[in-house]
């Protein structure tokens, strides 16, 4: 009977240690999950900001302003436009 009690005590201690270990591991994994969810939210916010910036830069008025200011480009006036025909083409 004393031997059975000793074996049961050892099994009980091992079970208790495994419960503590698994709870500790679950807490660590939950903390890691929370960190990753926080990073995901931050990336979603950044993605939204980048989409907004992309739509702003893609606006026709912004493109024309940058072309005029930085590159010195302008829309051609009618006297600057030349139309050339292709040899052998029919009108």
PDB file of C-alpha atoms in Angstrom:
ATOM      1  CA  UNK A   1       0.000   0.000   0.000  1.00  0.00           C
ATOM      2  CA  UNK A   2       2.855   2.419   0.777  1.00  0.00           C
ATOM      3  CA  UNK A   3       4.380   1.692  -2.630  1.00  0.00           C
ATOM      4  CA  UNK A   4       1.070   2.449  -4.394  1.00  0.00           C
ATOM      5  CA  UNK A   5       0.764   5.724  -2.464  1.00  0.00           C
ATOM      6  CA  UNK A   6       4.318   6.698  -3.454  1.00  0.00           C
ATOM      7  CA  UNK A   7       3.632   5.935  -7.125  1.00  0.00           C
ATOM      8  CA  UNK A   8       0.365   7.865  -7.033  1.00  0.00           C
ATOM      9  CA  UNK A   9       2.166  10.814  -5.360  1.00  0.00           C
ATOM     10  CA  UNK A  10       4.807  10.843  -8.110  1.00  0.00           C
ATOM     11  CA  UNK A  11       2.105  10.684 -10.805  1.00  0.00           C
ATOM     12  CA  UNK A  12       0.206  13.492  -9.077  1.00  0.00           C
ATOM     13  CA  UNK A  13       3.316  15.695  -8.917  1.00  0.00           C
ATOM     14  CA  UNK A  14       4.085  15.003 -12.591  1.00  0.00           C
ATOM     15  CA  UNK A  15       0.503  15.864 -13.589  1.00  0.00           C
ATOM     16  CA  UNK A  16       0.634  19.074 -11.559  1.00  0.00           C
ATOM     17  CA  UNK A  17       3.939  20.049 -13.192  1.00  0.00           C
ATOM     18  CA  UNK A  18       2.524  19.363 -16.650  1.00  0.00           C
ATOM     19  CA  UNK A  19      -0.558  21.506 -15.903  1.00  0.00           C
ATOM     20  CA  UNK A  20       1.635  24.393 -14.743  1.00  0.00           C
ATOM     21  CA  UNK A  21       3.876  24.029 -17.793  1.00  0.00           C
ATOM     22  CA  UNK A  22       0.959  23.944 -20.215  1.00  0.00           C
ATOM     23  CA  UNK A  23      -0.667  27.008 -18.604  1.00  0.00           C
ATOM     24  CA  UNK A  24       2.624  28.886 -18.810  1.00  0.00           C
ATOM     25  CA  UNK A  25       3.000  27.936 -22.465  1.00  0.00           C
ATOM     26  CA  UNK A  26      -0.602  28.981 -23.183  1.00  0.00           C
ATOM     27  CA  UNK A  27       0.021  32.386 -21.601  1.00  0.00           C
ATOM     28  CA  UNK A  28       3.183  32.888 -23.641  1.00  0.00           C
ATOM     29  CA  UNK A  29       1.365  31.953 -26.850  1.00  0.00           C
ATOM     30  CA  UNK A  30      -1.533  34.280 -25.996  1.00  0.00           C
ATOM     31  CA  UNK A  31       0.898  37.161 -25.454  1.00  0.00           C
ATOM     32  CA  UNK A  32       2.554  36.398 -28.798  1.00  0.00           C
ATOM     33  CA  UNK A  33      -0.885  36.322 -30.457  1.00  0.00           C
ATOM     34  CA  UNK A  34      -1.755  39.725 -28.995  1.00  0.00           C
ATOM     35  CA  UNK A  35       1.529  41.178 -30.295  1.00  0.00           C
ATOM     36  CA  UNK A  36       0.884  39.835 -33.782  1.00  0.00           C
ATOM     37  CA  UNK A  37      -2.677  41.157 -33.787  1.00  0.00           C
ATOM     38  CA  UNK A  38      -1.354  44.566 -32.769  1.00  0.00           C
ATOM     39  CA  UNK A  39       1.175  44.459 -35.629  1.00  0.00           C
ATOM     40  CA  UNK A  40      -1.608  43.419 -38.013  1.00  0.00           C
ATOM     41  CA  UNK A  41      -3.708  46.415 -36.972  1.00  0.00           C
ATOM     42  CA  UNK A  42      -0.691  48.714 -37.451  1.00  0.00           C
ATOM     43  CA  UNK A  43      -0.077  47.289 -40.937  1.00  0.00           C
ATOM     44  CA  UNK A  44      -3.739  47.738 -41.845  1.00  0.00           C
ATOM     45  CA  UNK A  45      -3.581  51.385 -40.775  1.00  0.00           C
ATOM     46  CA  UNK A  46      -0.380  51.911 -42.760  1.00  0.00           C
ATOM     47  CA  UNK A  47      -1.938  50.209 -45.791  1.00  0.00           C
ATOM     48  CA  UNK A  48      -4.923  52.548 -45.616  1.00  0.00           C
ATOM     49  CA  UNK A  49      -2.638  55.565 -45.394  1.00  0.00           C
ATOM     50  CA  UNK A  50      -0.622  54.369 -48.381  1.00  0.00           C
ATOM     51  CA  UNK A  51      -3.789  53.835 -50.425  1.00  0.00           C
ATOM     52  CA  UNK A  52      -4.888  57.366 -49.581  1.00  0.00           C
ATOM     53  CA  UNK A  53      -1.496  58.753 -50.569  1.00  0.00           C
ATOM     54  CA  UNK A  54      -1.561  56.744 -53.796  1.00  0.00           C
ATOM     55  CA  UNK A  55      -4.967  58.107 -54.746  1.00  0.00           C
ATOM     56  CA  UNK A  56      -3.789  61.633 -53.957  1.00  0.00           C
ATOM     57  CA  UNK A  57      -0.695  61.322 -56.130  1.00  0.00           C
ATOM     58  CA  UNK A  58      -2.730  59.725 -58.891  1.00  0.00           C
ATOM     59  CA  UNK A  59      -5.071  62.684 -59.232  1.00  0.00           C
ATOM     60  CA  UNK A  60      -4.793  64.375 -62.627  1.00  0.00           C
ATOM     61  CA  UNK A  61      -4.374  67.861 -61.155  1.00  0.00           C
ATOM     62  CA  UNK A  62      -1.452  66.761 -58.987  1.00  0.00           C
ATOM     63  CA  UNK A  63       0.261  65.090 -61.939  1.00  0.00           C
ATOM     64  CA  UNK A  64      -0.153  68.221 -64.059  1.00  0.00           C
ATOM     65  CA  UNK A  65       1.164  70.449 -61.260  1.00  0.00           C
ATOM     66  CA  UNK A  66       4.242  68.285 -60.715  1.00  0.00           C
ATOM     67  CA  UNK A  67       4.884  68.145 -64.469  1.00  0.00           C
ATOM     68  CA  UNK A  68       4.650  71.920 -64.741  1.00  0.00           C
ATOM     69  CA  UNK A  69       6.607  72.782 -61.584  1.00  0.00           C
ATOM     70  CA  UNK A  70       9.386  70.200 -61.584  1.00  0.00           C
ATOM     71  CA  UNK A  71       9.766  69.394 -65.273  1.00  0.00           C
ATOM     72  CA  UNK A  72       8.709  72.680 -66.846  1.00  0.00           C
ATOM     73  CA  UNK A  73       6.152  70.911 -69.041  1.00  0.00           C
ATOM     74  CA  UNK A  74       3.048  72.567 -70.449  1.00  0.00           C
ATOM     75  CA  UNK A  75       0.126  71.654 -72.690  1.00  0.00           C
ATOM     76  CA  UNK A  76       0.933  72.471 -76.318  1.00  0.00           C
ATOM     77  CA  UNK A  77      -0.835  75.341 -77.993  1.00  0.00           C
ATOM     78  CA  UNK A  78      -2.394  74.645 -81.421  1.00  0.00           C
ATOM     79  CA  UNK A  79       0.475  76.296 -83.330  1.00  0.00           C
ATOM     80  CA  UNK A  80       2.948  73.886 -81.709  1.00  0.00           C
ATOM     81  CA  UNK A  81       1.086  70.785 -82.887  1.00  0.00           C
ATOM     82  CA  UNK A  82       2.268  69.129 -86.087  1.00  0.00           C
ATOM     83  CA  UNK A  83       0.539  66.212 -87.786  1.00  0.00           C
ATOM     84  CA  UNK A  84       2.633  64.050 -90.119  1.00  0.00           C
ATOM     85  CA  UNK A  85       1.240  61.508 -92.523  1.00  0.00           C
ATOM     86  CA  UNK A  86       2.635  58.017 -92.909  1.00  0.00           C
ATOM     87  CA  UNK A  87       4.078  57.147 -96.340  1.00  0.00           C
ATOM     88  CA  UNK A  88       1.746  54.825 -98.243  1.00  0.00           C
ATOM     89  CA  UNK A  89      -1.204  55.410 -95.902  1.00  0.00           C
ATOM     90  CA  UNK A  90      -4.613  56.233 -97.325  1.00  0.00           C
ATOM     91  CA  UNK A  91      -6.517  59.262 -96.075  1.00  0.00           C
TER      92      UNK A  91
END
